[in-house]
Coordinates of C-alpha atoms in Angstrom, one line a residue:
X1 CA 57.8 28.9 36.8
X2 CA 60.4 30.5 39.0
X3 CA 62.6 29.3 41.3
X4 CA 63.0 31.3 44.6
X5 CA 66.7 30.4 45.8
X6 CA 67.5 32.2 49.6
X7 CA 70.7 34.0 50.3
X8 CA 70.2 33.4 53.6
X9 CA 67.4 31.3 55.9
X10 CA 64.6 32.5 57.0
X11 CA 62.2 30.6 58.8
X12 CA 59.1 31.2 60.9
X13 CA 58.3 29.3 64.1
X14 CA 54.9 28.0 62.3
X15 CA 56.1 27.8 58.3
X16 CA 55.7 23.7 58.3
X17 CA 53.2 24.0 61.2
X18 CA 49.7 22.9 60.0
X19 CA 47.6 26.0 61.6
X20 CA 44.3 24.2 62.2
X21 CA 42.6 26.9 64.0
X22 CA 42.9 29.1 61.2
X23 CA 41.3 26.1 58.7
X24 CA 38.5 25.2 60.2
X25 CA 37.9 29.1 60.9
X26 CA 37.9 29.8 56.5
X27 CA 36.6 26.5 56.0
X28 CA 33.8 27.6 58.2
X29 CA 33.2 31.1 56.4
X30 CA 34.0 28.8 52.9
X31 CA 30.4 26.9 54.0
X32 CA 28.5 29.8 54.7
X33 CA 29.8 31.5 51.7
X34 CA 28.7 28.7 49.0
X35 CA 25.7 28.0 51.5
X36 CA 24.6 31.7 49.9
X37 CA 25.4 30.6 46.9
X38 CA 23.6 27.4 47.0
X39 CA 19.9 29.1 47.7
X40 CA 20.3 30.1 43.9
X41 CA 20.0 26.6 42.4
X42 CA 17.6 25.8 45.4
X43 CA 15.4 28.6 44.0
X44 CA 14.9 27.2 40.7
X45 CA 11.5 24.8 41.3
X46 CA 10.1 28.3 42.7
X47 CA 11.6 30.7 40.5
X48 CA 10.2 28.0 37.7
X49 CA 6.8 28.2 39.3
X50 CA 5.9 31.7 40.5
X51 CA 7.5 33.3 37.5
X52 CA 7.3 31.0 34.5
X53 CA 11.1 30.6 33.7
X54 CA 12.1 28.5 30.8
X55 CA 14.5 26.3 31.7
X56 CA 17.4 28.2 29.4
X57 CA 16.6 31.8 31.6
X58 CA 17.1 29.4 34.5
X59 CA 20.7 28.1 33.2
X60 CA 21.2 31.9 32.4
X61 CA 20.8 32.5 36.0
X62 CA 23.9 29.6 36.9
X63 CA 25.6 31.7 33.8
X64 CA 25.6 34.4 35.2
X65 CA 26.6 33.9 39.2
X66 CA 29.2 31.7 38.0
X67 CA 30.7 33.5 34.6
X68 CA 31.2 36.6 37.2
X69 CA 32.9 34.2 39.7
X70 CA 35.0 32.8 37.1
X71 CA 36.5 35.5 35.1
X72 CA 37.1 37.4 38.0
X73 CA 38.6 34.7 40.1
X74 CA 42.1 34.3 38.1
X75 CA 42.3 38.1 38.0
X76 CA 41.6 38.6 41.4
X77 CA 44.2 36.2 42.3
X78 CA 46.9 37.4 40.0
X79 CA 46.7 40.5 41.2
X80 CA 46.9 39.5 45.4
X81 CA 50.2 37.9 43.8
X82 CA 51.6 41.0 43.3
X83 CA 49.9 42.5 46.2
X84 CA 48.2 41.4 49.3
X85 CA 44.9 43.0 49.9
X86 CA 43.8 40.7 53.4
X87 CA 40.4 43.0 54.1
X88 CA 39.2 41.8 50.5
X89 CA 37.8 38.8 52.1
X90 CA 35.3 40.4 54.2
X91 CA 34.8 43.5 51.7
X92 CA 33.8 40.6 49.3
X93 CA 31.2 38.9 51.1
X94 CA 29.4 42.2 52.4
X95 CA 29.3 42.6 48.2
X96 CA 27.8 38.7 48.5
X97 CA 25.0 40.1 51.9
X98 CA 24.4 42.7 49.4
X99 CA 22.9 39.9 46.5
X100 CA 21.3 37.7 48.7
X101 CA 19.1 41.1 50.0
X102 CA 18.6 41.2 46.5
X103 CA 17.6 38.2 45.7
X104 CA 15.0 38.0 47.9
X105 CA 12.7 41.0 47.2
X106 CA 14.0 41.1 43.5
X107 CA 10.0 41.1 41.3
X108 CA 11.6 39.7 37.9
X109 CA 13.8 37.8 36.3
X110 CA 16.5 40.9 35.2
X111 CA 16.8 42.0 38.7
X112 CA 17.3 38.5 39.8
X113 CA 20.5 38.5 37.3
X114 CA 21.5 41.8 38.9
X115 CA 21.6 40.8 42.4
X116 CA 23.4 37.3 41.1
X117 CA 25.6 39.2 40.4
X118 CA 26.2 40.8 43.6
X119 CA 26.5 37.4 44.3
X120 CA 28.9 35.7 42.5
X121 CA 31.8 39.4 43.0
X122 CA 31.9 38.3 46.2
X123 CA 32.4 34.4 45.7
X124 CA 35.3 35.6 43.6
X125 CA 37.2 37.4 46.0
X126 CA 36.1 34.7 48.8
X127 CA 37.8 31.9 46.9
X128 CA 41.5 32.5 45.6
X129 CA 41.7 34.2 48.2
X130 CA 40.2 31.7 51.1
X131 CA 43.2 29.3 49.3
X132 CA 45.5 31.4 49.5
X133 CA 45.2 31.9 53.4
X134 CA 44.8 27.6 53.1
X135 CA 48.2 27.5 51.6
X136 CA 49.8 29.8 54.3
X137 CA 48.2 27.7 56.8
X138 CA 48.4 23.9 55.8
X139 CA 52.2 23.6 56.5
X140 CA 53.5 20.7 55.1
X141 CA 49.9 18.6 54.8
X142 CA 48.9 20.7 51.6
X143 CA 46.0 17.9 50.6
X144 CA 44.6 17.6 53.8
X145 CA 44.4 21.4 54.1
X146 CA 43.0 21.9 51.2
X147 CA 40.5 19.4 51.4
X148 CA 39.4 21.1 54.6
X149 CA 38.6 24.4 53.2
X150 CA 37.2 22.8 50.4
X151 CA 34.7 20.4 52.5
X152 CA 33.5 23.4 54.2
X153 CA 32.1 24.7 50.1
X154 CA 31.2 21.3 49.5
X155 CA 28.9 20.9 52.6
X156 CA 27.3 24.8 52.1
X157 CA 26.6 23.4 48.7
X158 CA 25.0 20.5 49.9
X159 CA 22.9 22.8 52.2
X160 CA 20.7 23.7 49.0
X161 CA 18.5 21.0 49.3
X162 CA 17.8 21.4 52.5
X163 CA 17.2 25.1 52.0
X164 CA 14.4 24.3 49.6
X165 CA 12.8 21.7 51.8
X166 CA 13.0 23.9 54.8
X167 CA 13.0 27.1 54.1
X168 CA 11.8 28.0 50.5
X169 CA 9.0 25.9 49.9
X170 CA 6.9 27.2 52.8
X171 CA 8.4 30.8 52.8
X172 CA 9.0 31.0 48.9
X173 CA 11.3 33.6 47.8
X174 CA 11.6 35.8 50.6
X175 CA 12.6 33.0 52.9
X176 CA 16.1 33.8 51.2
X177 CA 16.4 36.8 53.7
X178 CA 17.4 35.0 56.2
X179 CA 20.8 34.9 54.5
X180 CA 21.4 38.0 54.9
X181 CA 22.6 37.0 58.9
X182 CA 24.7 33.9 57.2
X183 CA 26.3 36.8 55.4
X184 CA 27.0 39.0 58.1
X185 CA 28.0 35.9 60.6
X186 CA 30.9 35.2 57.4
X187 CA 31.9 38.9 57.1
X188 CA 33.0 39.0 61.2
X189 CA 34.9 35.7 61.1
X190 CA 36.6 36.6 57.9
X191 CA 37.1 40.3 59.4
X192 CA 39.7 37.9 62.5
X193 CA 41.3 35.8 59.3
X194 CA 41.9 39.0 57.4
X195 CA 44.4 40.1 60.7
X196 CA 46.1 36.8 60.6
X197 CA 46.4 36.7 56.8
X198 CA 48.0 40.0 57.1
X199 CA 50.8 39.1 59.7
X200 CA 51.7 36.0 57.4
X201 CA 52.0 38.2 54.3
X202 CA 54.2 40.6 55.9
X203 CA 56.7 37.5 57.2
X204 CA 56.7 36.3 53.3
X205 CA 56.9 39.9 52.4
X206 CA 60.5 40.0 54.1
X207 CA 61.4 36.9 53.1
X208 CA 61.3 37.7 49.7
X209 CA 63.5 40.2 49.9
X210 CA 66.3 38.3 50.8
X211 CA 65.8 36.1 47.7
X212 CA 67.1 36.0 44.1
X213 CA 65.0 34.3 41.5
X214 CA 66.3 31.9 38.6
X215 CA 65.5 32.4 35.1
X216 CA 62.4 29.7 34.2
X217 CA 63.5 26.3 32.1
X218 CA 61.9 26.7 28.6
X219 CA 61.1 23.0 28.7
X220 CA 59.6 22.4 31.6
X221 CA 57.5 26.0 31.3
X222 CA 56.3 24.0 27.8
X223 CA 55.5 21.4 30.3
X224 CA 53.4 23.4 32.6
X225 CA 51.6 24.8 30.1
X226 CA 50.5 21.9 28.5
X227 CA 49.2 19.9 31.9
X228 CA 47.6 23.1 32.9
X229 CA 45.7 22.9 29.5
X230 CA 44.6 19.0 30.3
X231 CA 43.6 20.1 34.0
X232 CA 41.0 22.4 32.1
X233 CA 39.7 19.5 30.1
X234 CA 39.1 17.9 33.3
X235 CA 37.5 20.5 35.3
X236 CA 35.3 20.8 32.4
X237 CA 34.5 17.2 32.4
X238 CA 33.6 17.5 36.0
X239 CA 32.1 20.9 36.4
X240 CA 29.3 19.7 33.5
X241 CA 28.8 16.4 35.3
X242 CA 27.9 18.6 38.6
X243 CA 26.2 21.2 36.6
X244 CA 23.7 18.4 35.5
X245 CA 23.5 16.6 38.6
X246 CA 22.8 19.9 40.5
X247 CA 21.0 22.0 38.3
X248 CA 18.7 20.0 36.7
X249 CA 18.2 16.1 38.6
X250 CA 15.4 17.3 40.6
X251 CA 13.6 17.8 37.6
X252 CA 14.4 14.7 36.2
X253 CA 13.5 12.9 39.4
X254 CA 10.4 14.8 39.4
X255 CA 9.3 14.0 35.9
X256 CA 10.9 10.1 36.0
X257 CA 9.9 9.2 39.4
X258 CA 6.4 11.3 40.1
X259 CA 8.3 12.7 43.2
X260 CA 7.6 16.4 45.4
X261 CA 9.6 18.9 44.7
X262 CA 10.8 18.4 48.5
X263 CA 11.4 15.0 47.8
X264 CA 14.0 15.8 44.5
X265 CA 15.6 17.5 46.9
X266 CA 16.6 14.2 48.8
X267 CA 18.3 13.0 45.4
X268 CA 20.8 16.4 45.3
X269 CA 21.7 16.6 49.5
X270 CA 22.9 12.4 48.9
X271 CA 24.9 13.6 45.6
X272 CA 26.4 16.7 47.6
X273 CA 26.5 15.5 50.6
X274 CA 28.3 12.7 49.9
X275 CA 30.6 14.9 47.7
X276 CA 31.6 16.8 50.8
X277 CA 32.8 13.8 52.3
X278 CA 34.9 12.4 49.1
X279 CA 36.5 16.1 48.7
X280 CA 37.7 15.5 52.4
X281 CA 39.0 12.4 52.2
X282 CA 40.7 12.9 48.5
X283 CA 43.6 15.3 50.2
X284 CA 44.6 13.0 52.7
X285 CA 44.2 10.4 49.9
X286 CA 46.4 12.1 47.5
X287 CA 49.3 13.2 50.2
X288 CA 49.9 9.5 50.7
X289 CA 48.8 8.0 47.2
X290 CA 49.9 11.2 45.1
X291 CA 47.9 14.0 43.4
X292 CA 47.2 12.3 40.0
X293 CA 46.2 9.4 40.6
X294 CA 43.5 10.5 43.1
X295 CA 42.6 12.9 40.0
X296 CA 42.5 9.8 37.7
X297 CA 40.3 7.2 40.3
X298 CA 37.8 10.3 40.7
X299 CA 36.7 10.2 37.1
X300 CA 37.3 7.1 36.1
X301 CA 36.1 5.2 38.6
X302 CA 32.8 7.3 38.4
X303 CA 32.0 6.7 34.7
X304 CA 30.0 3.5 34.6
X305 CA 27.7 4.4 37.4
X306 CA 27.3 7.7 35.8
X307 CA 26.4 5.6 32.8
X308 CA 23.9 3.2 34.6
X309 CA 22.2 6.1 37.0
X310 CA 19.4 7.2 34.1
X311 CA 18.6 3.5 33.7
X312 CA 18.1 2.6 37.1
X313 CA 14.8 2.7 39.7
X314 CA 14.3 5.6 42.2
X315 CA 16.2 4.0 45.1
X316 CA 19.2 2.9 43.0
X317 CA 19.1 6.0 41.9
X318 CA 20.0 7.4 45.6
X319 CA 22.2 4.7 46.0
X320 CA 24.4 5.1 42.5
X321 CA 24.3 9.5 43.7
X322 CA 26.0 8.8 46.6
X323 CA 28.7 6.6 45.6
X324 CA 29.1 8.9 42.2
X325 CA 29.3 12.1 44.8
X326 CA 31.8 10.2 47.1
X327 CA 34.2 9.1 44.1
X328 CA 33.6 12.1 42.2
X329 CA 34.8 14.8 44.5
X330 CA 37.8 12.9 45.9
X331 CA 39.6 15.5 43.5
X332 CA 37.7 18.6 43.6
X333 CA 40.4 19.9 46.5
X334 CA 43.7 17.8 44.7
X335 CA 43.2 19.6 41.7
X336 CA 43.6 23.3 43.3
X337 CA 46.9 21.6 44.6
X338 CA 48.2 20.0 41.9
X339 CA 47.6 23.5 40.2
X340 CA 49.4 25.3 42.9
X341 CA 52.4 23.0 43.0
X342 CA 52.7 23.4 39.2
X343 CA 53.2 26.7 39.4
X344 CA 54.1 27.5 43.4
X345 CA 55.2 31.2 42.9
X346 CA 51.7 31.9 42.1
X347 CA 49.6 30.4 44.6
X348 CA 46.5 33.1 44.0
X349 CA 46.3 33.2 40.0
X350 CA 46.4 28.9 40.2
X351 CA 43.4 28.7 42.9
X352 CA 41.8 31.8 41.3
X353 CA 42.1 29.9 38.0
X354 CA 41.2 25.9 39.1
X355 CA 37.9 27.1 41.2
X356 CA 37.2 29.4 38.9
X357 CA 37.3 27.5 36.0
X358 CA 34.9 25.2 37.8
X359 CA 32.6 27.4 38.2
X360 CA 32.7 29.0 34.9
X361 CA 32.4 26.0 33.4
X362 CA 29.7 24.8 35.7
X363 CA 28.2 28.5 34.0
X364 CA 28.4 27.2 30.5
X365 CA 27.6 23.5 31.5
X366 CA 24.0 24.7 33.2
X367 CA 23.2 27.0 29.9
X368 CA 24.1 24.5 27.7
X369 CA 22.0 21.6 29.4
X370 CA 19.0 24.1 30.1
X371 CA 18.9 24.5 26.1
X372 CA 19.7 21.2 25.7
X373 CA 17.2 20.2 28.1
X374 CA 14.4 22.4 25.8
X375 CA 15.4 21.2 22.4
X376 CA 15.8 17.7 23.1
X377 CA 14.3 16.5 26.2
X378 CA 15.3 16.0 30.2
X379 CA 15.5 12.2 29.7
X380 CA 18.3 12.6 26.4
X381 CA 20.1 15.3 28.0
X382 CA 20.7 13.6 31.0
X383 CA 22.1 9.9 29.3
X384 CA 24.2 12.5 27.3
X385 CA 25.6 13.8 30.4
X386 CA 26.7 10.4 32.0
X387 CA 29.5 10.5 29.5
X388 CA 31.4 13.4 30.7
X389 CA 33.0 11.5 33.6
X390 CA 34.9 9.3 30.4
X391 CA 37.1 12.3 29.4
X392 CA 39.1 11.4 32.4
X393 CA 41.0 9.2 30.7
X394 CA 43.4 12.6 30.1
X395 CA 44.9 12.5 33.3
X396 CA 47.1 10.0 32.2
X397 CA 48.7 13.1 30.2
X398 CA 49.4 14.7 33.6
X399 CA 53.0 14.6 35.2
X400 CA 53.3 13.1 37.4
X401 CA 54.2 14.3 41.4
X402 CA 57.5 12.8 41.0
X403 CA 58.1 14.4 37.9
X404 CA 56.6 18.1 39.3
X405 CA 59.0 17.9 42.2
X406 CA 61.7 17.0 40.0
X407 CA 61.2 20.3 38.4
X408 CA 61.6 21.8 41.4
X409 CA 63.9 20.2 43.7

């Protein structure tokens, strides 16, 4: 933690202005980037079919797009701290058009991992940095800008689905070339954000030096650490919810409910759809209601219909997925917040760390249930599952907002 105390003002015309142009813009390239993303999952019941995967080498798959997004994220975020690199953002996702070329005409399994991860390099440049140009954009609504870069993933995650129903069933594998244009569509819009992200950086470039920085507070460092450490626990609680919800409940729907694999598809666009829409409301949420507590209604209030959706009939089913999806992902976006007001001087390493950590423990979560899955059943895996959601019960070992701004004000 540092504290960044000015010799002398120095203010921009737009530093407290919310820059909306700019949001929707990466919030737009945020969608088409995790729509890419998405037609891996969407793949599965194909990949399943046409090439025999076990449902551990499809986890694997997940492991591998996401691992590479995660441990890549916090580092490339760390290091933008130190030095802005604004063309990253387009270099990345021409690495990402690269993956999804692969993906398409890739014959086996290994090759699919290799264009994966093609894949998941560029979702790990797209992201801490993508929040980073958020944070220089949102002024002082933080939450609500947040929430709608983070929408704009949600909803290209919720595209998978569809994909499947649309465009993979009746063109199979290679109907993922079509990306490609997604891809290239992403790499000119992020090519006009890199040119504003570079004009902002060197304003805050200046500014810093005219700026002497305190030496951190031993205590409240301690204090950091340790809510950073519970925020993990709670991504993790999360991420493996999602993981099983997206990786693997079209399977169960198709073994528990005699469905099409089309039709499973319905069950995952209500869960992510309806996720898109709680991770835009939970920013404006938690700017007038506070950061943890919209953290703490997201999980809790989730658990007992993530307990009762194994047990329930096909259309409750649909029902309890969209309520879970709404409640759920009220604090996908708060989190990356709360991160990045923990720690403000480091606004890269904190989103490259939060999303990151999502998705690599989304990774482990979708390996883990594939085995799972193999050794002891869809149906046991799943209950198992619906108990994740309970472990939010550590966010009441989060400071809270009053207390972070204390800290710093």
């Amino acid at each position: 933690m540092e504290k960044a105390i000015p010799k002398k003002a120095i203010t921009s015309p737009d530093e407290n202005k919310t820059v909306y142009r700019v949001l929707f813009i990466i919030a737009a390239c945020h969608l088409l980037n995790d729509s890419i993303q998405a037609v891996i999952p969407a793949m599965f019941p194909i990949l399943e079919r046409s090439m025999g995967l076990t449902f551990t080498q499809l986890g694997l798959i997940t492991f591998t797009l996401n691992m590479v997004s995660s441990v890549i994220q916090p580092v490339v975020g760390t290091f933008t701290d130190k030095k802005a690199v604004p063309y990253a953002l387009p270099i990345g996702l021409t690495s990402s058009m690269v993956g999804i070329l692969g993906l398409a005409l890739a014959p086996n399994f290994w090759l699919i991992l290799v264009s994966v991860i093609f894949i998941g390099l560029g979702s790990a440049v797209f992201h801490p940095e993508g929040s980073r140009v958020v944070y220089l954009a949102a002024g002082n609504k933080r939450g609500l800008a947040q929430s709608i870069f983070q929408v704009g993933g949600n909803s290209g995650q919720a595209l998978a689905p569809v994909i499947t129903a649309l465009i993979l069933v009746p063109l199979g594998q290679k109907g993922a070339l079509w990306f490609t244009l997604i891809a290239g569509l992403a790499v000119i819009f992020l090519t006009y954000i890199a040119r504003w992200y570079k004009g902002q950086m060197e304003f805050i470039a200046a500014k810093k030096k005219r700026t002497v920085v305190a030496k951190p507070n031993k205590a409240v460092s301690k204090a950091i650490k340790h809510a950073i450490l519970i925020l993990v626990f709670i991504v993790f609680a999360r991420s493996w919810y999602q993981a099983a919800i997206s990786n693997f409940y079209a399977f169960y729907a198709i073994e528990t409910y005699q469905v099409t694999i089309a039709n499973s598809q319905v069950y995952l666009f209500v869960f992510l759809a309806m996720g898109a829409v709680g991770t835009f409301v939970g920013g404006p949420l938690a700017d007038r209601f506070g950061r943890r507590n919209i953290i703490l209604f997201s999980l809790i209030a989730a658990s007992p219909l993530a307990i009762l959706l194994p047990f329930v009939g096909s259309f409750m089913a649909m029902v309890l997925l969209a309520i879970i999806g709404l409640i759920l992902m009220t604090s996908f976006s708060v989190t990356v917040v709360y991160a990045q007001e923990l720690i403000p001087g480091k606004i890269g390493t904190m989103s490259g760390l939060i999303v990151g950590l999502g998705f690599g423990m989304g990774a482990i979560g979708a390996v883990a249930l594939g085995y799972f899955i193999d050794l002891f059943g869809l149906t046991t895996t799943m209950i198992a599952a619906s108990l994740l959601p309970l472990l939010g019960f550590l966010t009441f070992l989060l400071p809270t907002d009053r207390k972070v701004r204390e800290w710093y004000y």
